[in-house]
Amino acid sequence: MNTLIDQIRNHINLHVRSYEYALSVVLAAAIIILFLNTGLGKIINQTVFSIQMGKQPLPVWSQPILIYALPVIEISIVLLLSIQKTRLSGFFLATIMMAIYTIYSYLAYKEVYGYVICACGKIFQQMGWREHFYFNTLFTVISLAGFYLQHKAKKSNVEIQKRTNHTMHSGFRREIINDD
C-alpha cells in the first residue's frame, strides 16, 4: 500500500531533473537581475562610478581598468546566464565575482582600510557594509548552487547522450550484421 509520502517520494524521484533545471533557471534569473542592475548602473552613472572607484583602497593603476572592466564583466555574465549552452560558464564567473565582492565587502565591513564608500550602485548604497557582506554571501551561495545544478545537469546530459549514441551504434551494427 502506497502512502502519501511514498507517492510524493516517487513523484520527486521521477521529476528531480525538471525541478533542478527549474531551480537553476530561477537562480540564474536572480543573478541576471543583480548583475544587470549593477552593470547598467555603472554604465549609466559612469561619472559617479568613476569618482567612487577613485576612492576605493585599490592600486591606482587598477582603477581605470576596473571602471571599464567591471560593467563589461557583469553584463557578460548576464548574457552567459541567459543562454542555456553557456549558463555553466555564467554561473562559474558569477561565483568568482560574487566571492571577490564578498571578500571586499567583508574587509570594508571590518574597516580594514578605514571607511570606504560603496561603488556598487544606487540600490546598494542604502546598505551598510555589514548588510552588503550578508547580501554578497547569499548571492555567492546562489551562484555556487546554480553552478552545481548546471554542472550536474550537463554531466547527466552527457551520460544520456553517451547511452543514446551507444544504443544507436549498437543498433546500426546489428543492422549491418543482419544484412549480411
CSV table of C-alpha atoms in Angstrom, one decimal:
chain,number,residue,atom,x,y,z
A,1,MET,CA,0.0,0.0,0.0
A,2,ASN,CA,1.5,3.3,-1.1
A,3,THR,CA,1.3,6.0,1.5
A,4,LEU,CA,1.2,9.7,0.6
A,5,ILE,CA,4.9,10.1,1.5
A,6,ASP,CA,5.8,7.2,-0.8
A,7,GLN,CA,3.8,8.8,-3.6
A,8,ILE,CA,5.5,12.2,-3.1
A,9,ARG,CA,8.9,10.5,-3.0
A,10,ASN,CA,8.2,8.6,-6.2
A,11,HIS,CA,7.0,11.8,-7.9
A,12,ILE,CA,10.1,13.8,-6.8
A,13,ASN,CA,12.4,11.0,-8.0
A,14,LEU,CA,10.7,10.9,-11.4
A,15,HIS,CA,10.8,14.7,-11.8
A,16,VAL,CA,14.0,15.7,-9.9
A,17,ARG,CA,15.8,16.7,-13.1
A,18,SER,CA,13.0,19.0,-14.0
A,19,TYR,CA,13.0,20.6,-10.6
A,20,GLU,CA,16.7,21.0,-10.6
A,21,TYR,CA,16.6,22.6,-14.0
A,22,ALA,CA,13.7,25.0,-12.9
A,23,LEU,CA,15.7,25.9,-9.8
A,24,SER,CA,18.8,26.6,-11.8
A,25,VAL,CA,16.8,28.9,-14.1
A,26,VAL,CA,15.4,30.8,-11.1
A,27,LEU,CA,18.9,31.1,-9.6
A,28,ALA,CA,20.2,32.4,-13.0
A,29,ALA,CA,17.3,34.9,-13.1
A,30,ALA,CA,18.2,36.2,-9.6
A,31,ILE,CA,21.8,36.7,-10.7
A,32,ILE,CA,20.8,38.2,-14.0
A,33,ILE,CA,18.7,40.8,-12.2
A,34,LEU,CA,21.5,41.6,-9.8
A,35,PHE,CA,24.3,42.0,-12.5
A,36,LEU,CA,22.0,43.7,-15.0
A,37,ASN,CA,21.1,46.3,-12.3
A,38,THR,CA,24.7,46.9,-11.1
A,39,GLY,CA,26.3,46.6,-14.6
A,40,LEU,CA,23.9,49.0,-16.3
A,41,GLY,CA,24.0,51.3,-13.2
A,42,LYS,CA,27.8,51.6,-13.6
A,43,ILE,CA,27.4,52.3,-17.3
A,44,ILE,CA,24.6,54.9,-16.9
A,45,ASN,CA,26.2,56.6,-14.0
A,46,GLN,CA,29.8,56.2,-15.2
A,47,THR,CA,31.0,59.6,-13.9
A,48,VAL,CA,29.7,58.9,-10.4
A,49,PHE,CA,31.1,55.3,-10.6
A,50,SER,CA,34.5,56.6,-11.7
A,51,ILE,CA,34.6,59.1,-8.8
A,52,GLN,CA,33.6,56.3,-6.3
A,53,MET,CA,36.2,53.9,-7.7
A,54,GLY,CA,38.8,56.6,-7.2
A,55,LYS,CA,38.0,56.5,-3.5
A,56,GLN,CA,38.5,52.7,-3.2
A,57,PRO,CA,41.5,51.3,-1.5
A,58,LEU,CA,42.8,49.7,-4.7
A,59,PRO,CA,46.1,50.2,-6.5
A,60,VAL,CA,45.9,53.4,-8.6
A,61,TRP,CA,46.8,51.6,-11.8
A,62,SER,CA,43.8,49.1,-11.4
A,63,GLN,CA,41.1,51.8,-11.0
A,64,PRO,CA,40.9,52.9,-14.7
A,65,ILE,CA,40.8,49.2,-15.8
A,66,LEU,CA,38.1,48.3,-13.3
A,67,ILE,CA,36.0,51.2,-14.2
A,68,TYR,CA,35.5,49.7,-17.7
A,69,ALA,CA,36.1,46.0,-16.9
A,70,LEU,CA,33.5,45.6,-14.1
A,71,PRO,CA,30.4,46.6,-16.1
A,72,VAL,CA,31.6,44.6,-19.1
A,73,ILE,CA,32.1,41.5,-17.0
A,74,GLU,CA,28.8,41.9,-15.2
A,75,ILE,CA,26.9,42.3,-18.5
A,76,SER,CA,28.8,39.4,-20.0
A,77,ILE,CA,27.7,37.2,-17.1
A,78,VAL,CA,24.1,38.3,-17.8
A,79,LEU,CA,24.5,37.2,-21.4
A,80,LEU,CA,26.1,33.9,-20.4
A,81,LEU,CA,23.4,33.1,-17.9
A,82,SER,CA,20.7,34.0,-20.5
A,83,ILE,CA,21.8,31.2,-22.9
A,84,GLN,CA,21.3,27.6,-21.9
A,85,LYS,CA,24.5,26.4,-23.5
A,86,THR,CA,26.7,29.0,-21.8
A,87,ARG,CA,24.9,29.0,-18.4
A,88,LEU,CA,27.5,26.9,-16.7
A,89,SER,CA,30.2,29.4,-17.6
A,90,GLY,CA,28.0,32.2,-16.4
A,91,PHE,CA,27.5,30.6,-13.1
A,92,PHE,CA,31.2,30.0,-12.8
A,93,LEU,CA,32.1,33.6,-13.5
A,94,ALA,CA,29.2,34.8,-11.3
A,95,THR,CA,30.6,32.7,-8.4
A,96,ILE,CA,34.1,34.1,-8.8
A,97,MET,CA,32.8,37.7,-9.0
A,98,MET,CA,30.5,37.3,-6.0
A,99,ALA,CA,33.3,35.7,-4.0
A,100,ILE,CA,35.5,38.7,-4.8
A,101,TYR,CA,32.7,41.1,-3.9
A,102,THR,CA,32.0,39.2,-0.7
A,103,ILE,CA,35.7,39.4,0.4
A,104,TYR,CA,35.8,43.0,-0.5
A,105,SER,CA,32.6,43.8,1.4
A,106,TYR,CA,33.9,41.9,4.4
A,107,LEU,CA,37.1,43.9,4.5
A,108,ALA,CA,35.0,47.1,4.2
A,109,TYR,CA,32.7,45.9,7.0
A,110,LYS,CA,35.6,45.3,9.3
A,111,GLU,CA,37.1,48.6,8.2
A,112,VAL,CA,40.4,47.1,7.3
A,113,TYR,CA,41.1,50.1,5.1
A,114,GLY,CA,39.2,52.6,7.1
A,115,TYR,CA,35.9,53.9,5.9
A,116,VAL,CA,35.2,53.1,2.3
A,117,ILE,CA,32.2,54.3,0.2
A,118,CYS,CA,30.3,51.8,-1.8
A,119,ALA,CA,30.7,51.9,-5.6
A,120,CYS,CA,28.1,49.3,-6.4
A,121,GLY,CA,25.0,51.2,-7.4
A,122,LYS,CA,22.1,53.2,-6.1
A,123,ILE,CA,20.1,50.4,-4.6
A,124,PHE,CA,23.1,49.1,-2.7
A,125,GLN,CA,24.3,52.5,-1.4
A,126,GLN,CA,21.4,52.3,1.1
A,127,MET,CA,23.0,49.2,2.7
A,128,GLY,CA,25.7,49.3,5.3
A,129,TRP,CA,28.8,47.2,4.7
A,130,ARG,CA,27.5,44.5,7.1
A,131,GLU,CA,24.3,44.1,5.1
A,132,HIS,CA,26.3,44.3,2.0
A,133,PHE,CA,28.5,41.4,3.2
A,134,TYR,CA,25.5,39.3,4.0
A,135,PHE,CA,23.8,40.1,0.7
A,136,ASN,CA,27.0,39.2,-1.2
A,137,THR,CA,27.4,36.0,0.8
A,138,LEU,CA,23.9,35.0,-0.1
A,139,PHE,CA,24.5,35.6,-3.8
A,140,THR,CA,27.8,33.8,-3.7
A,141,VAL,CA,25.9,30.8,-2.3
A,142,ILE,CA,23.2,31.2,-5.0
A,143,SER,CA,25.8,31.4,-7.7
A,144,LEU,CA,27.6,28.3,-6.4
A,145,ALA,CA,24.3,26.4,-6.1
A,146,GLY,CA,23.4,27.3,-9.7
A,147,PHE,CA,26.9,26.2,-10.8
A,148,TYR,CA,26.4,22.9,-9.0
A,149,LEU,CA,23.0,22.3,-10.5
A,150,GLN,CA,24.1,23.3,-14.0
A,151,HIS,CA,27.2,21.1,-13.8
A,152,LYS,CA,25.1,18.2,-12.6
A,153,ALA,CA,22.6,18.7,-15.4
A,154,LYS,CA,25.4,18.9,-18.0
A,155,LYS,CA,27.0,15.8,-16.7
A,156,SER,CA,23.7,14.0,-16.7
A,157,ASN,CA,23.0,15.1,-20.3
A,158,VAL,CA,26.5,13.8,-21.4
A,159,GLU,CA,25.7,10.4,-19.8
A,160,ILE,CA,22.3,10.2,-21.5
A,161,GLN,CA,23.9,11.2,-24.8
A,162,LYS,CA,26.6,8.5,-24.5
A,163,ARG,CA,23.9,5.9,-23.8
A,164,THR,CA,21.9,7.1,-26.7
A,165,ASN,CA,24.9,7.1,-29.1
A,166,HIS,CA,25.9,3.6,-27.8
A,167,THR,CA,22.4,2.3,-28.4
A,168,MET,CA,22.3,3.9,-31.9
A,169,HIS,CA,25.7,2.4,-32.8
A,170,SER,CA,24.8,-1.0,-31.4
A,171,GLY,CA,21.6,-1.0,-33.4
A,172,PHE,CA,23.4,0.1,-36.5
A,173,ARG,CA,25.9,-2.7,-36.1
A,174,ARG,CA,23.1,-5.2,-35.7
A,175,GLU,CA,21.5,-4.0,-38.9
A,176,ILE,CA,24.8,-4.4,-40.8
A,177,ILE,CA,25.3,-7.9,-39.4
A,178,ASN,CA,21.7,-8.8,-40.1
A,179,ASP,CA,22.0,-7.5,-43.7
A,180,ASP,CA,25.0,-9.9,-44.4
